[in-house]
Amino acid sequence: MKVYFIGAGPGDPELITVKGSRILSEADVVIYAGSLVSPEVLSWCRKDAVIMDSASMDLEEVCRVYGEKKDQGGTIVRLHTGDPSLFGAIQEQMEYLRAEEIDYEIIPGVSSFQAAAAALEQEYTLPGVSQSLIISRVEGRTPVPEKEDLEVLAKSRATMALFLSIAHIDRVCEKLLTSYPEETPAAIVYRASWPDQKILRSRLGELAQTVKESGITRQALIIVGDVLDQNFEYSKLYDPAFSHGWRKGRLDEGAENGEESGAESGKGE
Ligand code: SAH
């Protein structure tokens, strides 16, 4: 028996990977997070697959399913929303599986922060504005290490994507406003890639009010940063004056490519 942790994607059932959907379609048992994974993703499953909603299960109960099937053949899929590496609570499950010598593998998925960027038609890393994306959350019922308090992270004024924080929008804004100016652009993406997706745009100074008026209290990302304003330098990657490993600049014939340009062309589509 083998356990697969699969990133189901942000909602749209077509945003699971080809590999993820293939393994899902062959699974004997599927444990999914009912509150966040679209039931449509389950349409990839075999008709006779045992499907369990993890919403009402604790870690022990999930692990019991793994344990019970240990000596049988076949596969169990643990379907996580977005990509399992972010706020997925998979580390403790893997620890259990390792201890029990149960084979497992992780298949990544499209995270909601990526679906939010697509919905906003936004690049998070604009030259001269921000070259970093901070993925974090504000403390709620679950704490955040003090060294990563939003007030500390805010000092860089980089682009931010905040998960699990929309219900604490007052606290988020209060902390971010210690470093980001009030006029910093911000956006809320509710249920990115779902049919009822909603986008709110605001400025940090009015963001809490905007969120309250919308009534959105869950399943949303908070995106903050100057990249949301359309005022930026064009990427050096496509600048005719700029050479890199794969293309010689028209105005800069003969210049050697630097390490940086190689890295940038790796990501620049
Ligand atoms: N592993 C997931 C995140 C799980 S934590 C991922 O990679 O996306 C759950 C939080 O993710 C929610 O509180 C919300 O902040 C965010 N989230 C998940 N799906 C979302 C979606 N479709 N649109 C906006 N935010 C989403």
PDB file of C-alpha atoms in Angstrom, residues 27 43 94 127 175:
ATOM      1  CA  ALA A  27      -6.906   5.257  -5.917  1.00  0.00           C
ATOM      2  CA  SER A  43     -15.147  13.264 -10.323  1.00  0.00           C
ATOM      3  CA  MET A  94       4.593  11.758   6.992  1.00  0.00           C
ATOM      4  CA  PRO A 127      11.512  44.872 -11.320  1.00  0.00           C
ATOM      5  CA  LYS A 175       0.398  45.312  11.910  1.00  0.00           C
TER       6      LYS A 175
END
